[in-house]
mmCIF file with all atom_site columns, C-alpha atoms in Angstrom:
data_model
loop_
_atom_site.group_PDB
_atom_site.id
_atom_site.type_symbol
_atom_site.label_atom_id
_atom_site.label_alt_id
_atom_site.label_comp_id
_atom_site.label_asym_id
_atom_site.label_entity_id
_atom_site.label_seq_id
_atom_site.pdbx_PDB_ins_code
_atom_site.Cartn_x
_atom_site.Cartn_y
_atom_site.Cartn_z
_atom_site.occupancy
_atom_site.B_iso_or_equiv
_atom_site.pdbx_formal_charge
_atom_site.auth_seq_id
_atom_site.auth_comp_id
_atom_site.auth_asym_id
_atom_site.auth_atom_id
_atom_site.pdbx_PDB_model_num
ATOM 1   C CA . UNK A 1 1   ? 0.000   0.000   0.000   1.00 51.00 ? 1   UNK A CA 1
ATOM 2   C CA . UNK A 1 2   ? 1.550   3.219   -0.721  1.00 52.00 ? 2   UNK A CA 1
ATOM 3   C CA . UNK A 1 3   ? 2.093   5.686   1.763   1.00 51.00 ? 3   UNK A CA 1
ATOM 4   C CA . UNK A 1 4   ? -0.682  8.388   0.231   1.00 53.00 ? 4   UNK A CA 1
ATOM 5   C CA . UNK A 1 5   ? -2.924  5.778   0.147   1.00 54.00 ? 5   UNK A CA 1
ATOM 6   C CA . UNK A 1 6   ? -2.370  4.745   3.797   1.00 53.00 ? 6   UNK A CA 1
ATOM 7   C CA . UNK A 1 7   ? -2.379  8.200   5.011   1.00 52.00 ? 7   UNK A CA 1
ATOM 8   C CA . UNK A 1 8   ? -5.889  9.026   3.578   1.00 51.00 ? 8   UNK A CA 1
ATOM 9   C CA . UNK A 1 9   ? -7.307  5.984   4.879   1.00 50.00 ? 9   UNK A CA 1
ATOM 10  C CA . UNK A 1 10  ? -6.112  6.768   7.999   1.00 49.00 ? 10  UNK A CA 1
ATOM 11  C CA . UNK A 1 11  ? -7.725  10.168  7.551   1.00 45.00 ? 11  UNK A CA 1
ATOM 12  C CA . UNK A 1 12  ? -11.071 8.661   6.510   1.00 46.00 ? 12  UNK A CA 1
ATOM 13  C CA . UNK A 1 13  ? -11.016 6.268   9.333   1.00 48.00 ? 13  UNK A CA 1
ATOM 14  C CA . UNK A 1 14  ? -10.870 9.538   11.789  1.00 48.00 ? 14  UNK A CA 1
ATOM 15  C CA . UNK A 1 15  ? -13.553 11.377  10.487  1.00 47.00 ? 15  UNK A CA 1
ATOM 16  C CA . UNK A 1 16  ? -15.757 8.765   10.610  1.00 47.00 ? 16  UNK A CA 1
ATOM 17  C CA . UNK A 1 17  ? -14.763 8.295   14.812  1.00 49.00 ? 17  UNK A CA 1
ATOM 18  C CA . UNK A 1 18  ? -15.325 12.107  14.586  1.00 50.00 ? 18  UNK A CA 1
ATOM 19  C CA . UNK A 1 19  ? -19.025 11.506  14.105  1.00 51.00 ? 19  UNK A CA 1
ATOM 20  C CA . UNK A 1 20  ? -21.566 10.159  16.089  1.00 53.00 ? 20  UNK A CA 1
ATOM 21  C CA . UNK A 1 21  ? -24.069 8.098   14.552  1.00 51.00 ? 21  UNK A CA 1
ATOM 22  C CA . UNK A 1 22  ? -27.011 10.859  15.359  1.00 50.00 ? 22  UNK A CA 1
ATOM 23  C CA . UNK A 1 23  ? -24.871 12.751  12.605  1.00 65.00 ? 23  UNK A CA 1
ATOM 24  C CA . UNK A 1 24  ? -25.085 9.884   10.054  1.00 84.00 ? 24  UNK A CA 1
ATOM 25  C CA . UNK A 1 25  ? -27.769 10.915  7.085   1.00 90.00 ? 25  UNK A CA 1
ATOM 26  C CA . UNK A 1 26  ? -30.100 8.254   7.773   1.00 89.00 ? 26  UNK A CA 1
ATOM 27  C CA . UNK A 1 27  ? -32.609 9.825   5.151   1.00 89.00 ? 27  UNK A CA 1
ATOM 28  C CA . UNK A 1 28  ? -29.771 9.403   2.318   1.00 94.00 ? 28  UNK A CA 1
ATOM 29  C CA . UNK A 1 29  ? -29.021 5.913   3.353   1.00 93.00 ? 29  UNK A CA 1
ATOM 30  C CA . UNK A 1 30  ? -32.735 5.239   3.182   1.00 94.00 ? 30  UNK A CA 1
ATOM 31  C CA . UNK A 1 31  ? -33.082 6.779   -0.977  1.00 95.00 ? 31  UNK A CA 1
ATOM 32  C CA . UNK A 1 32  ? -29.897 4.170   -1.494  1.00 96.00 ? 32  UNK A CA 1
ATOM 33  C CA . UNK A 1 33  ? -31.270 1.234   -0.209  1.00 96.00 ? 33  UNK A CA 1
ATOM 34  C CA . UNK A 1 34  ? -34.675 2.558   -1.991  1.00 96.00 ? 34  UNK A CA 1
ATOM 35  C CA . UNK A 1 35  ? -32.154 2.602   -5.038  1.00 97.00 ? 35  UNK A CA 1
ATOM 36  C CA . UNK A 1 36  ? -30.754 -0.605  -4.680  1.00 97.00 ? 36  UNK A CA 1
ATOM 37  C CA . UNK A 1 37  ? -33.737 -2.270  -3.460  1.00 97.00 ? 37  UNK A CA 1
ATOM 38  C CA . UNK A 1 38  ? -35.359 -1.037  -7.279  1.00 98.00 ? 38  UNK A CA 1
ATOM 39  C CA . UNK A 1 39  ? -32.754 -2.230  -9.246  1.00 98.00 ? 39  UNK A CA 1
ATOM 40  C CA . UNK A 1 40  ? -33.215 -5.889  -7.390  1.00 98.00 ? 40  UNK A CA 1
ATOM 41  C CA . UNK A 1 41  ? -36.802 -5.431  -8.152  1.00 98.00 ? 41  UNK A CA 1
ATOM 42  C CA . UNK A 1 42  ? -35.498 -4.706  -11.982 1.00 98.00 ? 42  UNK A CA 1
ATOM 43  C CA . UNK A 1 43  ? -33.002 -7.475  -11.771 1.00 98.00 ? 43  UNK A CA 1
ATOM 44  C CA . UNK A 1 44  ? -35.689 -10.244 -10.679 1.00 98.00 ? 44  UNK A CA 1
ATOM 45  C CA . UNK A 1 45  ? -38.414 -9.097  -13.674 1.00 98.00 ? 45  UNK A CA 1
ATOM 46  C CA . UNK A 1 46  ? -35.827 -9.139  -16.103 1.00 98.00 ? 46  UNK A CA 1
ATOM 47  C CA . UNK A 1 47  ? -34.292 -12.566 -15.627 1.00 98.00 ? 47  UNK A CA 1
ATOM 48  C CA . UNK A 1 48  ? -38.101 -13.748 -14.970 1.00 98.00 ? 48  UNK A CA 1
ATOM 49  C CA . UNK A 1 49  ? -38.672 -12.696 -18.404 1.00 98.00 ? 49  UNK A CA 1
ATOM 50  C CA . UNK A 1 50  ? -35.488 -14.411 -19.864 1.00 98.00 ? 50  UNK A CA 1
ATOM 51  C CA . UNK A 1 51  ? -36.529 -17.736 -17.996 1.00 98.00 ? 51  UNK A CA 1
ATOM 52  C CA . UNK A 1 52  ? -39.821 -17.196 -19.719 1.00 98.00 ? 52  UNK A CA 1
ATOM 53  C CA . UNK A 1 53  ? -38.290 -16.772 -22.853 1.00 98.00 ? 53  UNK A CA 1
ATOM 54  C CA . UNK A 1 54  ? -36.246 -19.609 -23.026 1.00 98.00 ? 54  UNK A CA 1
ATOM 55  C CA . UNK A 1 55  ? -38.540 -21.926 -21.650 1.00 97.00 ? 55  UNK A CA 1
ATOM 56  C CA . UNK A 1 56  ? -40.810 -20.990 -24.941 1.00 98.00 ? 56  UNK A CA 1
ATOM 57  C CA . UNK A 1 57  ? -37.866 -21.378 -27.499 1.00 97.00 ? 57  UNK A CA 1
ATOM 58  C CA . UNK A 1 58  ? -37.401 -24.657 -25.527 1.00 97.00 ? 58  UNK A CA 1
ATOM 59  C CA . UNK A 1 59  ? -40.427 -25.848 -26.840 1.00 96.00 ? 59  UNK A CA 1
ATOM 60  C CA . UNK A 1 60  ? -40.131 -24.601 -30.047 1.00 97.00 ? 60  UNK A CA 1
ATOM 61  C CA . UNK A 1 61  ? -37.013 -25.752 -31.058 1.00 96.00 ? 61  UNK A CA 1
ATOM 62  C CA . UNK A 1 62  ? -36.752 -29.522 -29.602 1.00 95.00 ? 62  UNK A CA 1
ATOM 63  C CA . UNK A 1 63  ? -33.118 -29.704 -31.103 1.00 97.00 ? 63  UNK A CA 1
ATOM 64  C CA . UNK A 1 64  ? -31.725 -27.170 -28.712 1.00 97.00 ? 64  UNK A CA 1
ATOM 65  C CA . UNK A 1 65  ? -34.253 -27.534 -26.241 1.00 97.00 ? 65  UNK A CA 1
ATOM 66  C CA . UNK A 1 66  ? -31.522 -29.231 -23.553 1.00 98.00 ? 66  UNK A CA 1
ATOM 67  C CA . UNK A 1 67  ? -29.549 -25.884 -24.357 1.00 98.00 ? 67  UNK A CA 1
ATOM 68  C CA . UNK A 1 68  ? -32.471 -23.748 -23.836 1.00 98.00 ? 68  UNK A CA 1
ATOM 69  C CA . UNK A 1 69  ? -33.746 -25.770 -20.612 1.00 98.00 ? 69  UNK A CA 1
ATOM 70  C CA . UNK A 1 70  ? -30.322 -24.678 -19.021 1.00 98.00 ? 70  UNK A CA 1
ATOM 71  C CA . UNK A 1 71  ? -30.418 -21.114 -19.612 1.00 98.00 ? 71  UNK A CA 1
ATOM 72  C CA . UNK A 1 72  ? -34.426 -21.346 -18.762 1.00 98.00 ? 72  UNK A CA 1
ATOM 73  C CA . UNK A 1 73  ? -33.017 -23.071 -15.018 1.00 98.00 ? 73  UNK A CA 1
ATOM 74  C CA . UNK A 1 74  ? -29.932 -20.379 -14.644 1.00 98.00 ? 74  UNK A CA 1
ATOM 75  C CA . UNK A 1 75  ? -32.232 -17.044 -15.269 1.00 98.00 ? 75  UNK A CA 1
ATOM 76  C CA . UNK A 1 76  ? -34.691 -18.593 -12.757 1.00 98.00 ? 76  UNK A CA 1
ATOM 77  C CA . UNK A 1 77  ? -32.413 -19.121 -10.584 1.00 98.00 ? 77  UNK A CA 1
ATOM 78  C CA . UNK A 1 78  ? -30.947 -15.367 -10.840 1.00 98.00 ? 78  UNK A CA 1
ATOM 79  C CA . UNK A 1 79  ? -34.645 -14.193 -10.650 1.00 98.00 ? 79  UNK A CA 1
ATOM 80  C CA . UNK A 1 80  ? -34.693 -15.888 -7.269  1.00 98.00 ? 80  UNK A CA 1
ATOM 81  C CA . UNK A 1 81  ? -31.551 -14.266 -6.489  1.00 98.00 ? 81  UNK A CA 1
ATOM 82  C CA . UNK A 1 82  ? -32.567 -10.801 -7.541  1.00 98.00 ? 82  UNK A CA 1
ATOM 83  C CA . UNK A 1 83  ? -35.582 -11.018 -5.736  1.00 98.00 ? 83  UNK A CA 1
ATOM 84  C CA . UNK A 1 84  ? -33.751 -11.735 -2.480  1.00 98.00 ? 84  UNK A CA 1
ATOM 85  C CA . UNK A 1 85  ? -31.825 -9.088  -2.812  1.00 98.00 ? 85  UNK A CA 1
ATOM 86  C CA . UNK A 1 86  ? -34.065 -6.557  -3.374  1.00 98.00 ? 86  UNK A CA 1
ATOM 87  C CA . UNK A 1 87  ? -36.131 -7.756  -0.383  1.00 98.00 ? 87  UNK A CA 1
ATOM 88  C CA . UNK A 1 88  ? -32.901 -7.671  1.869   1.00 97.00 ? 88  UNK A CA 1
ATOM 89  C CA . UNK A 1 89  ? -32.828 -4.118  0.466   1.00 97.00 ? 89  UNK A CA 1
ATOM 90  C CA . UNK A 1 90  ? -36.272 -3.346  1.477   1.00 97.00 ? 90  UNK A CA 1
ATOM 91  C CA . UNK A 1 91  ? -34.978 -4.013  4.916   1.00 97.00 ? 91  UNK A CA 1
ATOM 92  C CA . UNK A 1 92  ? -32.358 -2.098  5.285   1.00 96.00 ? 92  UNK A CA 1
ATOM 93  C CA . UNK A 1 93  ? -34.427 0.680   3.658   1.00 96.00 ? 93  UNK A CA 1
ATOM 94  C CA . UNK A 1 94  ? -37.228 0.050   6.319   1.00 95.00 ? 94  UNK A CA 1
ATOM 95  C CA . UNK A 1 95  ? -34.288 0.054   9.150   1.00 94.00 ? 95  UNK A CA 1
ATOM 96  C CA . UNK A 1 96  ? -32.590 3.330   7.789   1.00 92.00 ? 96  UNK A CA 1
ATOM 97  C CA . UNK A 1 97  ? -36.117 4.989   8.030   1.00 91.00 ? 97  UNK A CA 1
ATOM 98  C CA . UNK A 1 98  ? -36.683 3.626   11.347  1.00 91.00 ? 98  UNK A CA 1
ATOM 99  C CA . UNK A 1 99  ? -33.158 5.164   12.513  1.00 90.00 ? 99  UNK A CA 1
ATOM 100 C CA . UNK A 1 100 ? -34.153 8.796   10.683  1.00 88.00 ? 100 UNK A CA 1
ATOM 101 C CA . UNK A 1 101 ? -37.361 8.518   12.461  1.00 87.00 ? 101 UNK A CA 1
ATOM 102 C CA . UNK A 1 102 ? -35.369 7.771   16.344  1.00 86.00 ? 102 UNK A CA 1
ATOM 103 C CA . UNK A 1 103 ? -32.899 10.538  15.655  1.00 84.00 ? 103 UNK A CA 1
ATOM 104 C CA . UNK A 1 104 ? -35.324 13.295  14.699  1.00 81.00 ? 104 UNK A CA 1
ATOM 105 C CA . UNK A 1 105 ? -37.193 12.899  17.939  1.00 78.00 ? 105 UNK A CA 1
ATOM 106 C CA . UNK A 1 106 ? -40.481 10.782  16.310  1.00 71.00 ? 106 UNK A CA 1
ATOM 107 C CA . UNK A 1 107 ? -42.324 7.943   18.127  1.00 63.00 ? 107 UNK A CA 1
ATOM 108 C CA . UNK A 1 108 ? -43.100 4.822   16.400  1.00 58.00 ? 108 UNK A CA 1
ATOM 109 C CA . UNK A 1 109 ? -46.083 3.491   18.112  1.00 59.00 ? 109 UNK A CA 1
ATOM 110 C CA . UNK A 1 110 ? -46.303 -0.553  17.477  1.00 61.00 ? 110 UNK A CA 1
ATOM 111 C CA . UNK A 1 111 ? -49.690 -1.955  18.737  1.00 63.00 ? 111 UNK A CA 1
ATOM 112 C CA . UNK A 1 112 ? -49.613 -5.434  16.989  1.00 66.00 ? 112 UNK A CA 1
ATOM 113 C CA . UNK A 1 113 ? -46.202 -7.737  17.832  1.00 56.00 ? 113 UNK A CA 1
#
């Protein structure tokens, strides 16, 4: 590692000490877990679609069909993939909103456990 590059992670690594977490911009981490959740959400239709796809050129072309079972099983399994990710997202969003919300002073009120 050179020695710039160890001297600004060393200054990155004090500012970040410097700040207590009731500084941390909970409302920005919630828009990039929003962000990220989305594209999981994108991620999940798309390879849904390709699954879809394949699975109908599968049946149309019997020669290849082994060829186009495969890809059918892989973008599935992606789907499934994406899916879990953007759902992991959607918690993290939910937990950075829940932070925002404790820091700025505002009650969450939970009736039904």
């Amino acid at each position: 590692m050179s020695e710039g590059h160890h001297h600004q992670h060393h200054r990155d690594h004090q500012h970040h000490k410097e700040n207590p977490a009731s500084e941390i911009d909970y409302k920005k981490e919630e828009k990039h877990h929003k962000h990220k959740e989305h594209l999981g959400k994108l991620g999940a239709v798309a390879a849904g679609a390709f699954a879809l796809h394949e699975k109908r050129k599968a049946k149309k072309d019997p020669e290849h069909a082994h060829s186009h079972k495969i890809k059918e099983e892989i973008a599935a399994t992606v789907a499934v993939g994406a899916g879990g990710y953007a759902l992991h997202e959607h918690h993290k969003k939910k937990e950075a909103k829940k932070k925002h919300q404790e820091a700025h002073g505002k009650k969450h009120h939970h009736f039904f456990h």
